[in-house]
Each structure stands twice: as C-alpha cells, then as structure tokens.
Coordinates of C-alpha atoms in Angstrom, one line a residue:
M1 CA -4.8 13.6 -56.7
P2 CA -2.4 14.7 -54.0
V3 CA -1.7 12.6 -51.0
K4 CA -2.5 14.6 -47.9
A5 CA -0.8 14.0 -44.2
L6 CA -3.4 13.3 -41.5
T7 CA -3.4 16.4 -39.3
T8 CA -4.9 14.4 -35.9
T9 CA -2.5 12.5 -33.8
S10 CA -3.3 9.8 -31.4
V11 CA -3.8 10.2 -27.4
A12 CA -1.1 8.4 -25.8
R13 CA -2.3 5.3 -23.7
N14 CA -0.4 3.2 -21.8
G15 CA -0.2 -0.2 -23.3
V16 CA -1.1 1.0 -27.0
G17 CA 2.5 1.4 -28.7
A18 CA 4.5 1.7 -25.4
F19 CA 4.2 0.0 -21.5
I20 CA 5.3 2.1 -19.1
L21 CA 5.8 0.5 -15.4
Q22 CA 3.2 2.4 -13.0
C23 CA 6.0 1.6 -10.2
K24 CA 8.4 4.6 -10.4
R25 CA 10.6 4.1 -7.6
L26 CA 11.1 1.2 -4.9
D27 CA 12.5 2.1 -1.4
F28 CA 14.4 -0.5 0.7
H29 CA 14.5 0.1 4.4
Y30 CA 16.4 -2.0 6.5
C31 CA 18.5 -2.6 9.7
D32 CA 22.0 -3.7 10.5
W33 CA 21.4 -4.7 14.0
A34 CA 18.2 -6.6 14.1
G35 CA 17.9 -10.3 12.9
S36 CA 14.8 -9.6 10.9
S37 CA 16.6 -7.8 8.7
K38 CA 19.0 -10.6 8.0
G39 CA 17.6 -11.6 4.4
M40 CA 17.2 -8.1 3.4
N41 CA 20.8 -7.2 4.2
Q42 CA 21.4 -10.3 2.0
F43 CA 19.0 -9.2 -0.9
L44 CA 21.0 -6.0 -0.7
T45 CA 24.1 -7.5 -1.0
H46 CA 23.7 -10.1 -3.5
T47 CA 20.4 -9.7 -5.4
L48 CA 19.4 -6.0 -5.7
P49 CA 22.4 -5.6 -8.4
A50 CA 21.0 -7.9 -10.8
F51 CA 17.4 -6.7 -10.2
T52 CA 18.2 -3.0 -10.8
T53 CA 19.8 -4.1 -14.2
L54 CA 16.2 -6.2 -15.0
S55 CA 14.5 -2.9 -14.3
P56 CA 15.9 0.3 -15.6
T57 CA 12.9 2.6 -15.4
T58 CA 12.6 2.2 -11.7
E59 CA 14.5 4.4 -9.1
I60 CA 16.0 2.5 -6.2
H61 CA 16.4 3.8 -2.9
I62 CA 18.1 2.3 0.1
S63 CA 18.1 3.9 3.4
P64 CA 18.8 2.4 7.1
R65 CA 15.7 2.3 9.5
P66 CA 17.6 1.4 12.9
R67 CA 15.4 -0.6 15.4
A68 CA 12.6 -1.3 13.0
H69 CA 11.6 -4.4 10.9
P70 CA 12.5 -4.1 7.1
I71 CA 10.0 -3.0 4.5
I72 CA 9.7 -2.4 0.9
R73 CA 7.9 0.7 -0.2
A74 CA 6.8 1.3 -3.7
H75 CA 5.9 4.7 -5.2
Y76 CA 3.4 4.5 -8.4
I77 CA 2.3 6.9 -10.8
A78 CA -1.7 7.9 -9.7
P79 CA -3.9 7.9 -12.4
T80 CA -5.9 11.3 -12.8
P81 CA -9.7 10.8 -11.8
S82 CA -10.8 12.5 -15.2
S83 CA -9.2 9.7 -17.4
P84 CA -7.4 7.1 -16.1
S85 CA -5.9 5.5 -19.1
T86 CA -4.3 8.7 -20.5
F87 CA -0.3 9.3 -19.9
S88 CA 1.1 12.6 -19.0
P89 CA 4.9 13.5 -19.1
Q90 CA 4.5 15.8 -16.1
S91 CA 3.3 12.5 -14.0
L92 CA 6.8 11.1 -14.9
S93 CA 9.1 14.0 -13.2
S94 CA 7.4 14.4 -9.9
F95 CA 6.4 12.4 -7.0
A96 CA 3.7 15.1 -5.8
N97 CA 0.9 12.8 -7.3
T98 CA 1.8 9.4 -6.0
V99 CA 0.3 6.5 -4.4
T100 CA 2.4 4.5 -2.3
K101 CA 2.1 0.5 -1.1
A102 CA 4.4 -0.9 1.8
I103 CA 5.3 -4.8 2.3
C104 CA 6.8 -5.7 5.5
V105 CA 9.4 -8.1 4.5
R106 CA 10.9 -9.4 8.2
N107 CA 12.5 -12.6 8.4
L108 CA 11.9 -13.4 4.7
S109 CA 14.8 -15.0 2.7
K110 CA 16.3 -13.1 0.0
E111 CA 14.4 -15.4 -2.8
Q112 CA 11.3 -14.4 -1.1
I113 CA 12.4 -11.0 -0.7
L114 CA 13.1 -10.7 -4.6
R115 CA 9.5 -12.0 -5.2
K116 CA 8.0 -9.4 -3.2
A117 CA 10.0 -6.7 -4.8
E118 CA 9.0 -8.0 -8.2
L119 CA 5.3 -8.0 -7.3
L120 CA 5.5 -4.4 -6.2
R121 CA 7.2 -3.4 -9.2
D122 CA 4.9 -5.0 -11.9
G123 CA 2.1 -3.9 -9.9
N124 CA -0.1 -0.8 -10.4
A125 CA -1.5 2.0 -7.7
A126 CA -5.1 0.2 -7.3
K127 CA -6.0 -0.7 -4.0
N128 CA -6.1 -4.8 -3.6
R129 CA -9.3 -6.2 -3.5
R130 CA -10.6 -9.4 -2.4
V131 CA -12.5 -11.7 -4.3
R132 CA -15.3 -12.8 -2.5
G133 CA -17.2 -16.2 -2.8
G134 CA -16.6 -19.4 -4.8
R135 CA -17.2 -17.9 -8.4
V136 CA -14.4 -16.0 -9.7
V137 CA -16.2 -14.7 -13.2
R138 CA -19.5 -12.7 -12.0
S139 CA -22.0 -11.7 -14.7
E140 CA -25.7 -10.8 -14.6
N141 CA -26.6 -13.8 -16.8
E142 CA -26.2 -17.3 -15.9
G143 CA -24.5 -19.8 -18.2
V144 CA -26.9 -21.2 -20.8
R145 CA -26.3 -24.6 -19.5
G146 CA -27.3 -23.9 -15.7
V147 CA -25.3 -25.0 -12.8
W148 CA -23.8 -28.5 -12.6
S149 CA -25.2 -31.0 -10.2
P150 CA -23.9 -34.5 -9.1
M151 CA -27.3 -35.8 -9.5
H152 CA -27.7 -35.5 -13.2
G153 CA -25.7 -37.0 -15.9
A154 CA -24.3 -40.8 -16.4
G155 CA -23.9 -42.8 -13.3
S156 CA -26.1 -40.7 -11.3
P157 CA -28.6 -42.2 -8.8
L158 CA -31.6 -40.7 -10.7
E159 CA -30.9 -42.2 -13.9
G160 CA -32.9 -45.4 -13.7
M161 CA -36.0 -43.5 -12.1
G162 CA -37.5 -41.8 -15.5
R163 CA -40.1 -43.2 -17.9
K164 CA -38.9 -45.6 -20.3
G165 CA -40.1 -45.9 -23.9

C-alpha cells in the first residue's frame, strides 16, 4: 500500500505555529523645548536603542512635535470582520487597514515611558473595556457552593442557635 501525501494545507492563524505581534509601528513624538518632554528626550537617547533591538518586527518612527506634549502612537493590524483569527500577508505590507492608539507621556520618566511603549507594543487593536462590578468572571450559572457569607461557618454568631441532637 503506497503512502499518499496530504493535499490540504492548514490555514494560518495567529498563535498557531508562529506568533505575530499585532503592533507594526510605533511613532514617538517629542518637543526639544518643552519641559514635559524631558523624560521622552532621555528615553530617546538612552533607552530606545535597547528597546528597538528587543522588538525587531516593529517599525520605529521618531519625529519632532514642536510646542506640544510628547505622545507615543501605535499602529496595529486591523482584523477583518469576516475572519478575525486569520492572517494575510497583505495586511503586513500596507498600513491602509490599521487601527491606531495613542498615549500621552507628558512629565513621565524614561522608565515609565518604556513601560508605556511595551504596553502599546504588546497590545492589540481591540478597544479597552472597563470591567464593571466586583466580579471579574461573569457566568450565566452561579457557583455550586453559592455565595459566601460571614454569617456561616465555624465561629459565626449563628453557630449555637441551631437544633441540637
């Protein structure tokens, strides 16, 4: 019985086989004159060269922005609405289909700016959503054990009020 090769190929998905960062470009805007850009100027001269070696797949653009606060703007690959998990090489080559996020970094130190740059680089194009309420995990079915109360269990004030025997 001869061995036959498979004729189908797998569909490329992000995270299966290889992970592709969603952030394709970071723009650093600064001002030489303003005091709010002091941390950004230190970041650009001291920390940025090491940051670029750690993220070779991300383009870095540096441009002056006179008389304005410093910002970091990230450009992400926008997923197509029909198939958000599929990846196409065309989405890498052009920035026509991108989503941008910007963070103002005025009066921040170079370490804080590094954390913000890493946050933007490692993030994705999804909008930030606020988690409301005290419960982080939401479910249609409540837990089997119910909701805990300090009035139950050992040492509770209701412990000795039950029937004995």
